[in-house]
Amino acid sequence: MNQANSLIEERLKTNSQVVVYSSYPLSNEDIVEIKRQIPALADVQIDNQVDKKLLAGVVIKIGSLVIDQSLRTKIQKYLKHLYE
Amino acid sequence: MNNSNFDFKKAFIEEVGSVEKIQDGVIIITGLESVSFGEIVEFESGVAGYVVDLTEKEVGAIVLGDYLSIKSGDQVRSTGRTVSIPVSDQIIGRVVDPLGNPIDAGQKIKLDKYYPLEKIAPGIVNRKSVSMPVQTGIKAIDALTPIGRGQRELILGDRGTGKTTIAVDTILNQKKENMICIYCAIGQKNSKVAGLIELLRKKGAMDYTVVVSASASDSVALQYLAPYAATAIGEYFMDKGKDVLVIYDDLTKHAWAYRQISLILRRPAGREAYPGDVFYLHSRLLERSCRLDQKYGGGSLTALPIIETLEGDVSGYIPTNIISITDGQIFLETDLFNAGVRPAINIGISVSRVGGNAQTKAMKQVAGKLKLDLAQYRELSAFSQFESELDEETKKLLNRGAKVTQILIQKKNAPLTLAEEVAIIWAANKGLLDEVPQSSMENFEEKYLDDLRIRGAKLLETINKNRILTEKEEQELEKFVKNNL
């Protein structure tokens, strides 16, 4: 399994509030897809919030752990890479 | 929606928190649940922080850079890196801050490796006892408190007694000694550091010197990290098998910087408001100086920490701590300095615990007698003040002592070679200078050394090379002394 899954599994032991940020409201199929990708989230209530600044993709936040899969962060990382 | 948006294999995974409080260079952060001690965190403004405090709900970090750009509520992310400095051979001749950024308006330094600032000191198996001398070029030190490569010798004294001068003279004398010098300025005035770099440049000493500076106006975090950064640079060269000399100027201000950080973090204060781990602060730093065994490259790291005392009080908290950590100390006194004895070394309480083994044979030959003469002189001079009439023998000893004290006086920024030092001390030891009046001693020394440098160049070279004084050479020296009387 991927690294994100094991980290989330670890974190869910102490913190059960999961927030998923996305650029538009997620449909049920989207949430099923996320849970398929990250089995650790299967039995967890997911709270969906909309943040237009992400442009695309999702950000999963559990306590202080952030799994960032948004277009905004990708662009920022490439920009930083270009500057250096 | 494209399914790749849900492919988390390439996602950026990070720990974030937010800034809760900002206190003079120390930031209190909430969140960051799984950050580790000593980790680098990054603030929204791009400034880095260094985690120094972990409590149940909060994380304390010191800011490495401009802390005024950080606002309360800013996002903080952990990076998973520990603080380290980029090093390469190109760093020689440069002036850098404790994070390795050049501050001499020069080009970016190409890096070879990252060296961690905090590192566990080499263990027992890696070490060898000190066996090679560091030639400071200062007669009094090379003869009486010799320093070996890999030793830690403390220089302490009141302000304005020539502590930095001794350190800088030592750097100046390493030109042909195959040593890399690192001068670490902690909480110094920028004007003083600029003047010092100017002097090193002028004398050609920057070809083998690195200056690490965290000035009085830099954040306390940088001042706190500066000596560790200097040591990390030193370790890079030591691991390459080179001999390195590091000067920490000065550790009093380093202790102050650490005290400030600790007090802001509300750690319990002890004596003089220093935190409980202020001893460990310096012991872990100075323990990193060593002489490596040949199997591990055979490099060495010599440390000359500097401490400023108040009113000549060596029993202060920080001075006693560092005296007990180091392998000896050179104590400078205001009274001696004002009396014209410069370097103002108090020979009575200055010692070198390991350097004697490293002293060259030539120096050992002359230093033994010198120590004896000085000890007798000290005893008698206190005693003779009450006596009006002295016997011949006492007068002779007093005269000899005065002469020997006089020859240990040396102008600043004028280090001597081993042979020159030996030549002048030898002359005083033999009693050849007993007849010279005190007032013309300085004159004589100048003339004698000049003559040796010109007509006796070959003789000096032999002594420098063989590092021993044979009978033949002594006869030649005697001729030179008599010629110049």
Coordinates of C-alpha atoms in Angstrom, one line a residue:
Chain A
M1 CA 0.0 0.0 0.0
N2 CA 1.1 3.6 -0.4
Q3 CA 2.8 5.7 2.2
A4 CA -0.2 8.0 2.7
N5 CA -2.4 5.1 3.8
S6 CA -0.1 3.9 6.6
L7 CA 0.4 7.4 7.9
I8 CA -3.3 8.0 8.0
E9 CA -3.9 4.7 9.7
E10 CA -1.4 5.7 12.4
R11 CA -2.9 9.1 12.8
L12 CA -6.5 7.9 13.0
K13 CA -5.7 6.2 16.3
T14 CA -5.6 9.5 18.1
N15 CA -7.6 11.7 15.9
S16 CA -10.9 10.8 14.1
Q17 CA -11.8 14.1 12.4
V18 CA -11.0 13.9 8.7
V19 CA -11.5 16.9 6.5
V20 CA -11.2 16.8 2.7
Y21 CA -10.8 20.1 0.9
S22 CA -11.6 20.3 -2.8
S23 CA -12.2 23.0 -5.3
Y24 CA -15.8 22.0 -5.8
P25 CA -18.3 19.8 -3.7
L26 CA -17.3 16.2 -4.0
S27 CA -19.9 13.7 -5.3
N28 CA -20.5 10.3 -3.7
E29 CA -18.5 8.6 -6.4
D30 CA -15.6 10.8 -5.7
I31 CA -15.6 9.9 -2.0
V32 CA -15.9 6.2 -2.9
E33 CA -12.9 6.6 -5.1
I34 CA -10.9 8.3 -2.3
K35 CA -11.8 5.5 0.1
R36 CA -10.8 2.9 -2.6
Q37 CA -7.4 4.6 -2.9
I38 CA -6.9 4.9 0.9
P39 CA -8.5 1.9 2.6
A40 CA -7.7 3.4 6.0
L41 CA -10.4 5.9 5.5
A42 CA -13.1 3.3 4.6
D43 CA -15.0 3.4 7.9
V44 CA -14.4 7.1 8.7
Q45 CA -16.9 10.0 8.4
I46 CA -15.4 12.4 5.8
D47 CA -16.2 16.1 6.1
N48 CA -16.0 17.8 2.7
Q49 CA -15.2 21.5 2.5
V50 CA -14.8 23.7 -0.7
D51 CA -11.7 25.8 -1.2
K52 CA -11.6 27.3 -4.7
K53 CA -7.9 28.3 -4.3
L54 CA -6.9 24.7 -4.7
L55 CA -7.7 24.9 -8.4
A56 CA -8.1 21.1 -8.7
G57 CA -7.4 17.9 -6.8
V58 CA -8.0 17.3 -3.1
V59 CA -6.2 17.9 0.3
I60 CA -6.9 15.5 3.1
K61 CA -6.3 16.9 6.6
I62 CA -6.3 14.9 9.8
G63 CA -5.1 16.9 12.7
S64 CA -1.8 18.3 11.7
L65 CA -1.1 15.8 9.0
V66 CA -1.8 17.1 5.5
I67 CA -1.9 14.9 2.4
D68 CA -1.7 17.5 -0.4
Q69 CA -2.8 16.4 -3.9
S70 CA -3.9 19.8 -5.2
L71 CA -2.9 21.5 -8.4
R72 CA -2.0 24.7 -6.5
T73 CA 0.7 23.0 -4.4
K74 CA 2.1 21.3 -7.5
I75 CA 2.4 24.6 -9.4
Q76 CA 4.0 26.2 -6.3
K77 CA 6.6 23.4 -6.0
Y78 CA 7.5 23.6 -9.7
L79 CA 7.8 27.4 -9.5
K80 CA 10.1 27.1 -6.5
H81 CA 12.1 24.5 -8.4
L82 CA 12.5 26.8 -11.4
Y83 CA 13.7 29.7 -9.2
E84 CA 16.5 27.5 -7.8
Chain B
M1 CA -13.2 14.4 -12.7
N2 CA -9.9 12.8 -13.7
N3 CA -9.0 9.9 -11.5
S4 CA -5.3 11.0 -11.2
N5 CA -6.6 13.6 -8.8
F6 CA -7.1 10.8 -6.4
D7 CA -3.8 9.0 -6.9
F8 CA -2.2 9.7 -3.6
K9 CA 1.1 7.9 -4.4
K10 CA 2.6 11.2 -5.6
A11 CA 0.9 13.4 -3.0
F12 CA 2.9 15.8 -0.9
I13 CA 2.6 14.6 2.7
E14 CA 3.5 17.1 5.3
E15 CA 2.9 18.1 8.9
V16 CA 1.5 21.5 9.4
G17 CA 0.8 23.7 12.4
S18 CA 0.1 27.4 13.0
V19 CA 1.9 30.1 14.7
E20 CA 0.5 30.8 18.1
K21 CA 2.9 33.3 19.7
I22 CA 5.9 35.2 18.6
Q23 CA 8.5 36.2 21.3
D24 CA 11.7 37.8 20.3
G25 CA 13.1 35.2 17.9
V26 CA 11.2 32.3 19.5
I27 CA 8.0 31.1 18.0
I28 CA 5.4 29.0 19.7
I29 CA 3.5 26.7 17.3
T30 CA 0.5 24.6 17.7
G31 CA -0.1 21.5 15.6
L32 CA 3.0 19.8 14.2
E33 CA 2.1 16.6 16.1
S34 CA 4.9 14.4 14.9
V35 CA 7.8 16.9 14.5
S36 CA 11.1 15.8 16.0
F37 CA 13.6 17.7 18.2
G38 CA 16.1 19.6 16.1
E39 CA 14.0 19.5 13.0
I40 CA 13.8 22.5 10.5
V41 CA 10.3 23.9 10.0
E42 CA 9.3 26.4 7.3
F43 CA 7.1 29.4 7.8
E44 CA 4.7 30.8 5.2
S45 CA 7.2 33.6 4.5
G46 CA 9.9 31.1 3.6
V47 CA 11.9 31.7 6.7
A48 CA 13.2 28.6 8.4
G49 CA 12.9 27.7 12.1
Y50 CA 14.7 25.2 14.3
V51 CA 12.7 23.2 16.8
V52 CA 14.3 23.4 20.3
D53 CA 11.3 22.8 22.6
L54 CA 8.6 20.1 22.5
T55 CA 5.8 20.2 25.1
E56 CA 2.5 18.3 25.2
K57 CA 0.5 20.7 23.0
E58 CA 3.0 23.2 21.7
V59 CA 6.3 23.3 19.8
G60 CA 8.9 26.0 20.4
A61 CA 11.1 27.0 17.4
I62 CA 13.8 29.6 17.1
V63 CA 13.8 31.6 13.9
L64 CA 16.8 31.5 11.6
G65 CA 16.4 34.8 9.9
D66 CA 13.9 37.6 9.8
Y67 CA 11.3 36.9 12.5
L68 CA 9.4 40.2 11.8
S69 CA 8.0 38.7 8.6
I70 CA 6.1 36.1 10.6
K71 CA 2.5 36.8 11.6
S72 CA 0.4 35.1 14.2
G73 CA -1.8 32.4 12.6
D74 CA 0.7 31.7 9.8
Q75 CA 1.0 28.2 8.6
V76 CA 4.2 26.2 9.5
R77 CA 5.2 23.0 7.8
S78 CA 7.8 20.5 8.9
T79 CA 10.5 19.5 6.5
G80 CA 12.0 16.4 8.0
R81 CA 15.5 17.8 7.7
T82 CA 17.8 18.6 10.6
V83 CA 19.9 21.8 10.6
S84 CA 23.0 21.4 8.5
I85 CA 25.5 23.6 6.6
P86 CA 26.7 23.2 3.0
V87 CA 30.5 22.8 2.8
S88 CA 33.1 22.5 0.2
D89 CA 36.7 23.5 -0.4
Q90 CA 35.4 26.7 -1.9
I91 CA 34.4 27.9 1.5
I92 CA 38.0 28.8 2.4
G93 CA 38.6 32.5 2.3
R94 CA 34.9 33.3 2.7
V95 CA 32.8 34.9 5.3
V96 CA 29.6 33.0 5.9
D97 CA 26.6 33.1 8.4
P98 CA 25.9 30.1 10.5
L99 CA 23.7 28.6 7.8
G100 CA 26.5 28.7 5.2
N101 CA 25.1 31.7 3.3
P102 CA 28.0 34.0 2.1
I103 CA 27.8 37.5 3.7
D104 CA 30.9 38.9 2.0
A105 CA 29.1 40.0 -1.2
G106 CA 30.8 37.2 -3.1
Q107 CA 29.5 34.5 -5.2
K108 CA 27.4 31.5 -4.1
I109 CA 29.5 28.8 -2.6
K110 CA 29.2 25.5 -4.5
L111 CA 28.4 22.8 -2.1
D112 CA 30.1 19.4 -1.8
K113 CA 28.3 18.0 1.2
Y114 CA 25.9 18.9 3.9
Y115 CA 27.3 18.6 7.4
P116 CA 25.0 18.5 10.4
L117 CA 25.5 21.3 13.0
E118 CA 24.9 19.0 15.9
K119 CA 27.0 15.8 15.8
I120 CA 28.1 13.4 18.5
A121 CA 31.8 13.8 19.2
P122 CA 34.2 11.1 17.9
G123 CA 34.4 8.2 20.3
I124 CA 37.4 6.8 22.2
V125 CA 38.5 4.4 19.5
N126 CA 38.7 7.1 16.9
R127 CA 41.1 9.3 18.9
K128 CA 44.8 9.6 19.4
S129 CA 46.7 11.6 22.0
V130 CA 47.9 15.0 21.1
S131 CA 51.4 14.8 19.6
M132 CA 51.9 17.7 17.2
P133 CA 52.3 21.3 18.2
V134 CA 50.3 24.3 17.1
Q135 CA 52.9 27.1 16.6
T136 CA 51.2 30.2 17.8
G137 CA 54.2 32.4 17.1
I138 CA 53.8 34.0 20.5
K139 CA 56.9 33.3 22.7
A140 CA 55.1 33.2 26.0
I141 CA 52.5 30.7 24.8
D142 CA 54.8 28.4 22.8
A143 CA 57.3 28.2 25.7
L144 CA 55.0 28.1 28.8
T145 CA 51.6 26.9 27.8
P146 CA 52.2 25.0 24.6
I147 CA 49.1 24.1 22.5
G148 CA 48.9 20.8 20.6
R149 CA 46.9 19.9 17.6
G150 CA 43.6 18.6 18.8
Q151 CA 43.8 20.4 22.1
R152 CA 41.2 22.8 23.6
E153 CA 42.9 25.8 25.2
L154 CA 40.8 28.5 26.7
I155 CA 41.8 32.1 26.4
L156 CA 40.1 34.2 29.1
G157 CA 40.5 37.7 30.5
D158 CA 38.7 41.0 31.0
R159 CA 37.6 43.1 28.0
G160 CA 40.5 44.8 26.2
T161 CA 43.2 42.6 27.5
G162 CA 44.2 41.2 24.0
K163 CA 42.2 37.9 23.9
T164 CA 41.3 38.3 20.2
T165 CA 44.8 39.5 19.4
I166 CA 46.3 36.2 20.7
A167 CA 43.8 34.3 18.6
V168 CA 44.4 36.4 15.5
D169 CA 48.1 36.2 15.8
T170 CA 47.8 32.4 16.0
I171 CA 45.9 32.5 12.7
L172 CA 48.5 34.8 11.1
N173 CA 51.3 32.3 12.1
Q174 CA 49.6 29.3 10.4
K175 CA 50.6 30.4 6.9
K176 CA 53.2 27.7 6.4
E177 CA 51.9 25.3 9.0
N178 CA 49.4 23.5 6.8
M179 CA 46.4 24.4 9.0
I180 CA 42.9 25.6 8.1
C181 CA 41.7 28.2 10.4
I182 CA 38.1 29.1 11.2
Y183 CA 37.3 32.2 13.1
C184 CA 33.8 32.2 14.6
A185 CA 32.4 35.5 15.8
I186 CA 29.5 35.2 18.2
G187 CA 27.6 38.4 19.1
Q188 CA 30.6 40.6 18.1
K189 CA 30.3 44.1 16.7
N190 CA 30.2 44.1 12.9
S191 CA 32.9 46.8 12.9
K192 CA 35.3 44.6 14.9
V193 CA 34.7 41.6 12.6
A194 CA 35.1 43.8 9.5
G195 CA 38.4 45.2 10.8
L196 CA 39.6 41.7 11.6
I197 CA 38.8 40.4 8.1
E198 CA 40.6 43.4 6.6
L199 CA 43.7 42.5 8.7
L200 CA 43.6 38.8 7.7
R201 CA 43.3 39.8 4.0
K202 CA 46.2 42.2 4.2
K203 CA 48.4 39.6 5.8
G204 CA 47.3 37.0 3.3
A205 CA 45.8 34.9 6.0
M206 CA 42.4 34.6 4.3
D207 CA 43.9 32.0 1.9
Y208 CA 43.5 29.4 4.6
T209 CA 40.8 31.0 6.8
V210 CA 37.0 30.8 7.0
V211 CA 35.1 33.4 9.0
V212 CA 31.7 32.4 10.5
S213 CA 29.9 35.4 11.8
A214 CA 26.7 35.9 13.8
S215 CA 26.9 39.5 14.9
A216 CA 25.3 41.3 17.8
S217 CA 22.4 42.4 15.5
D218 CA 21.7 38.9 14.1
S219 CA 18.9 36.9 15.8
V220 CA 19.8 34.9 18.9
A221 CA 19.1 31.7 17.1
L222 CA 22.0 32.4 14.7
Q223 CA 24.3 33.4 17.6
Y224 CA 23.3 30.2 19.3
L225 CA 24.1 28.1 16.2
A226 CA 27.3 29.9 15.1
P227 CA 29.9 27.8 17.1
Y228 CA 28.2 24.6 16.0
A229 CA 28.3 25.7 12.4
A230 CA 32.0 26.6 12.7
T231 CA 32.7 23.2 14.2
A232 CA 30.8 21.5 11.4
I233 CA 32.9 23.3 8.8
G234 CA 36.0 22.2 10.8
E235 CA 34.8 18.6 10.8
Y236 CA 34.5 18.6 7.1
F237 CA 38.2 19.4 6.7
M238 CA 39.2 17.2 9.6
D239 CA 37.4 14.2 8.0
K240 CA 39.6 14.9 4.9
G241 CA 42.6 14.4 7.1
K242 CA 43.5 18.1 7.6
D243 CA 44.5 19.9 10.7
V244 CA 42.0 22.6 11.7
L245 CA 42.0 25.4 14.2
V246 CA 38.7 26.9 15.4
I247 CA 38.5 30.1 17.4
Y248 CA 35.2 30.7 19.2
D249 CA 35.0 34.4 20.0
D250 CA 33.4 34.5 22.4
L251 CA 31.5 31.8 24.3
T252 CA 30.3 34.2 27.0
K253 CA 28.0 35.8 24.4
H254 CA 27.0 32.4 23.2
A255 CA 25.9 31.5 26.7
W256 CA 23.9 34.8 26.9
A257 CA 22.2 33.9 23.6
Y258 CA 21.2 30.5 24.9
R259 CA 20.1 32.0 28.2
Q260 CA 17.7 34.3 26.3
I261 CA 16.2 31.4 24.3
S262 CA 15.8 29.3 27.5
L263 CA 14.2 32.1 29.5
I264 CA 11.7 32.9 26.7
L265 CA 10.8 29.2 26.5
R266 CA 10.2 29.4 30.3
R267 CA 12.8 26.7 31.2
P268 CA 13.7 26.8 34.9
A269 CA 16.5 29.2 35.5
G270 CA 19.5 28.4 37.7
R271 CA 22.6 30.3 38.8
E272 CA 22.9 33.7 37.1
A273 CA 19.6 32.8 35.3
Y274 CA 21.4 30.4 33.0
P275 CA 19.4 27.2 32.3
G276 CA 20.4 23.9 33.8
D277 CA 22.0 22.6 30.6
V278 CA 24.4 25.4 30.0
F279 CA 27.3 23.2 30.9
Y280 CA 26.2 20.6 28.3
L281 CA 25.8 23.5 25.8
H282 CA 29.6 24.0 25.8
S283 CA 30.8 20.5 26.7
R284 CA 29.2 18.9 23.7
L285 CA 30.6 21.7 21.5
L286 CA 34.2 21.4 22.8
E287 CA 34.2 17.6 23.0
R288 CA 34.1 17.6 19.2
S289 CA 37.7 18.9 19.0
C290 CA 40.0 16.0 18.8
R291 CA 43.0 14.4 17.1
L292 CA 41.8 11.4 15.0
D293 CA 43.8 8.2 14.8
Q294 CA 45.6 7.6 11.5
K295 CA 43.1 4.8 10.7
Y296 CA 40.4 7.4 10.6
G297 CA 42.2 10.0 8.5
G298 CA 44.5 11.4 11.1
G299 CA 42.9 14.9 11.0
S300 CA 42.6 17.1 14.0
L301 CA 40.5 19.9 15.3
T302 CA 42.0 22.4 17.7
A303 CA 39.8 24.7 19.7
L304 CA 40.6 28.1 21.1
P305 CA 37.5 29.2 22.9
I306 CA 37.5 32.8 24.3
I307 CA 35.7 33.9 27.5
E308 CA 35.3 37.4 28.8
T309 CA 35.6 37.7 32.6
L310 CA 34.3 40.5 34.7
E311 CA 36.9 42.3 36.9
G312 CA 39.3 39.4 36.5
D313 CA 36.9 37.0 38.2
V314 CA 37.7 33.5 37.0
S315 CA 35.3 31.9 39.5
G316 CA 32.2 33.1 37.6
Y317 CA 29.7 30.4 36.4
I318 CA 30.6 30.3 32.7
P319 CA 34.4 30.7 33.2
T320 CA 34.6 27.8 35.7
N321 CA 32.5 25.6 33.5
I322 CA 34.7 26.1 30.5
I323 CA 37.9 25.9 32.5
S324 CA 36.8 22.4 33.6
I325 CA 36.0 21.4 30.0
T326 CA 39.1 22.6 28.3
D327 CA 42.7 21.2 28.5
G328 CA 44.1 24.3 30.0
Q329 CA 43.7 28.1 30.0
I330 CA 45.6 31.2 29.2
F331 CA 44.6 34.0 31.6
L332 CA 45.1 37.6 30.6
E333 CA 45.2 40.3 33.2
T334 CA 44.3 44.0 33.0
D335 CA 47.1 45.0 35.5
L336 CA 49.8 43.3 33.4
F337 CA 48.4 44.8 30.2
N338 CA 48.5 48.3 31.6
A339 CA 52.0 47.7 32.9
G340 CA 53.1 47.0 29.4
V341 CA 53.5 43.3 29.6
R342 CA 51.8 42.3 26.4
P343 CA 50.6 39.6 25.8
A344 CA 49.3 40.1 29.4
I345 CA 49.5 36.4 30.3
N346 CA 49.4 35.6 34.0
I347 CA 51.9 32.8 34.0
G348 CA 51.0 31.7 37.5
I349 CA 47.5 30.5 36.7
S350 CA 47.8 29.7 33.0
V351 CA 48.4 26.1 32.2
S352 CA 48.3 23.6 29.4
R353 CA 47.4 20.1 30.4
V354 CA 48.3 18.2 27.3
G355 CA 50.4 20.5 25.1
G356 CA 53.7 19.6 26.8
N357 CA 53.8 16.3 25.0
A358 CA 53.5 18.1 21.7
Q359 CA 56.2 20.7 22.3
T360 CA 59.1 20.5 19.9
K361 CA 62.4 19.3 21.3
A362 CA 64.1 22.7 20.7
M363 CA 61.5 24.5 22.7
K364 CA 61.6 21.9 25.5
Q365 CA 65.3 22.5 25.8
V366 CA 64.9 26.2 26.5
A367 CA 61.4 26.3 28.2
G368 CA 62.4 24.2 31.2
K369 CA 65.0 26.7 32.4
L370 CA 62.7 29.6 31.6
K371 CA 59.9 28.3 33.8
L372 CA 62.4 27.8 36.7
D373 CA 63.8 31.4 36.3
L374 CA 60.3 32.8 36.2
A375 CA 59.1 30.9 39.2
Q376 CA 62.1 32.0 41.3
Y377 CA 61.6 35.5 40.2
R378 CA 58.0 35.6 41.2
E379 CA 58.7 34.3 44.6
L380 CA 61.6 36.7 45.2
S381 CA 60.1 39.8 43.8
A382 CA 57.2 39.7 46.3
F383 CA 59.7 39.0 49.1
S384 CA 62.4 41.5 48.1
Q385 CA 60.1 44.5 48.4
F386 CA 60.5 44.5 52.1
E387 CA 64.3 44.0 52.2
S388 CA 66.5 46.9 51.6
E389 CA 69.8 44.9 51.4
L390 CA 69.9 41.9 49.2
D391 CA 72.8 39.5 48.8
E392 CA 74.5 39.0 45.4
E393 CA 72.7 35.8 44.6
T394 CA 69.2 37.2 45.1
K395 CA 70.1 40.3 43.0
K396 CA 71.3 38.1 40.2
L397 CA 68.1 36.1 40.2
L398 CA 65.9 39.2 40.3
N399 CA 67.9 40.6 37.4
R400 CA 67.5 37.4 35.4
G401 CA 63.8 37.3 36.1
A402 CA 63.3 40.8 34.9
K403 CA 65.2 40.1 31.7
V404 CA 63.2 36.9 31.1
T405 CA 59.9 38.6 31.7
Q406 CA 61.0 41.3 29.2
I407 CA 61.8 38.9 26.4
L408 CA 58.3 37.4 26.7
I409 CA 56.9 40.7 25.7
Q410 CA 55.9 40.8 22.1
K411 CA 54.3 43.2 19.7
K412 CA 50.9 42.3 18.3
N413 CA 50.4 40.9 14.8
A414 CA 54.1 40.0 14.7
P415 CA 54.3 36.2 15.3
L416 CA 57.8 34.6 15.3
T417 CA 58.9 31.3 13.9
L418 CA 60.0 28.5 16.1
A419 CA 63.7 29.2 15.5
E420 CA 63.4 32.9 16.3
E421 CA 61.5 32.1 19.5
V422 CA 64.1 29.6 20.6
A423 CA 67.0 31.9 19.7
I424 CA 65.8 34.7 21.9
I425 CA 64.8 32.6 24.9
W426 CA 68.0 30.7 24.7
A427 CA 70.0 33.9 24.9
A428 CA 68.1 35.0 28.1
N429 CA 68.4 31.5 29.6
K430 CA 72.2 31.5 29.2
G431 CA 72.5 34.7 31.1
L432 CA 74.0 36.5 28.1
L433 CA 71.5 39.3 28.5
D434 CA 72.1 39.9 32.2
E435 CA 74.4 42.8 31.4
V436 CA 72.0 44.5 29.0
P437 CA 70.1 47.4 30.7
Q438 CA 66.4 46.9 31.0
S439 CA 65.6 49.9 28.8
S440 CA 67.6 48.7 25.8
M441 CA 66.3 45.1 25.8
E442 CA 63.6 45.8 23.2
N443 CA 66.2 47.4 21.0
F444 CA 68.6 44.5 21.4
E445 CA 65.9 41.9 20.6
E446 CA 65.0 43.7 17.4
K447 CA 68.6 44.0 16.3
Y448 CA 69.4 40.4 17.2
L449 CA 66.5 38.9 15.3
D450 CA 67.0 41.1 12.3
D451 CA 70.7 40.0 12.2
L452 CA 69.6 36.4 12.5
R453 CA 67.1 36.7 9.7
I454 CA 69.7 38.2 7.3
R455 CA 73.1 36.7 8.2
G456 CA 71.8 33.7 10.1
A457 CA 69.0 32.6 7.7
K458 CA 70.6 29.2 7.3
L459 CA 70.9 28.7 11.0
L460 CA 67.2 29.5 11.6
E461 CA 66.3 27.2 8.8
T462 CA 68.2 24.3 10.3
I463 CA 66.5 24.8 13.7
N464 CA 63.1 25.1 12.1
K465 CA 63.7 21.9 10.2
N466 CA 65.3 19.7 12.8
R467 CA 63.4 21.2 15.7
I468 CA 66.3 20.6 18.0
L469 CA 69.2 22.8 19.3
T470 CA 72.6 21.1 19.1
E471 CA 75.8 22.3 20.6
K472 CA 77.0 23.6 17.2
E473 CA 74.0 25.7 16.8
E474 CA 74.3 27.0 20.3
Q475 CA 77.8 28.2 19.6
E476 CA 76.6 30.0 16.5
L477 CA 73.8 31.7 18.4
E478 CA 76.3 32.9 21.0
K479 CA 78.3 34.6 18.3
F480 CA 75.2 36.4 17.1
V481 CA 74.2 37.5 20.6
K482 CA 77.7 38.9 21.3
N483 CA 77.8 40.7 18.0
N484 CA 74.6 42.6 18.8
L485 CA 75.3 43.4 22.4

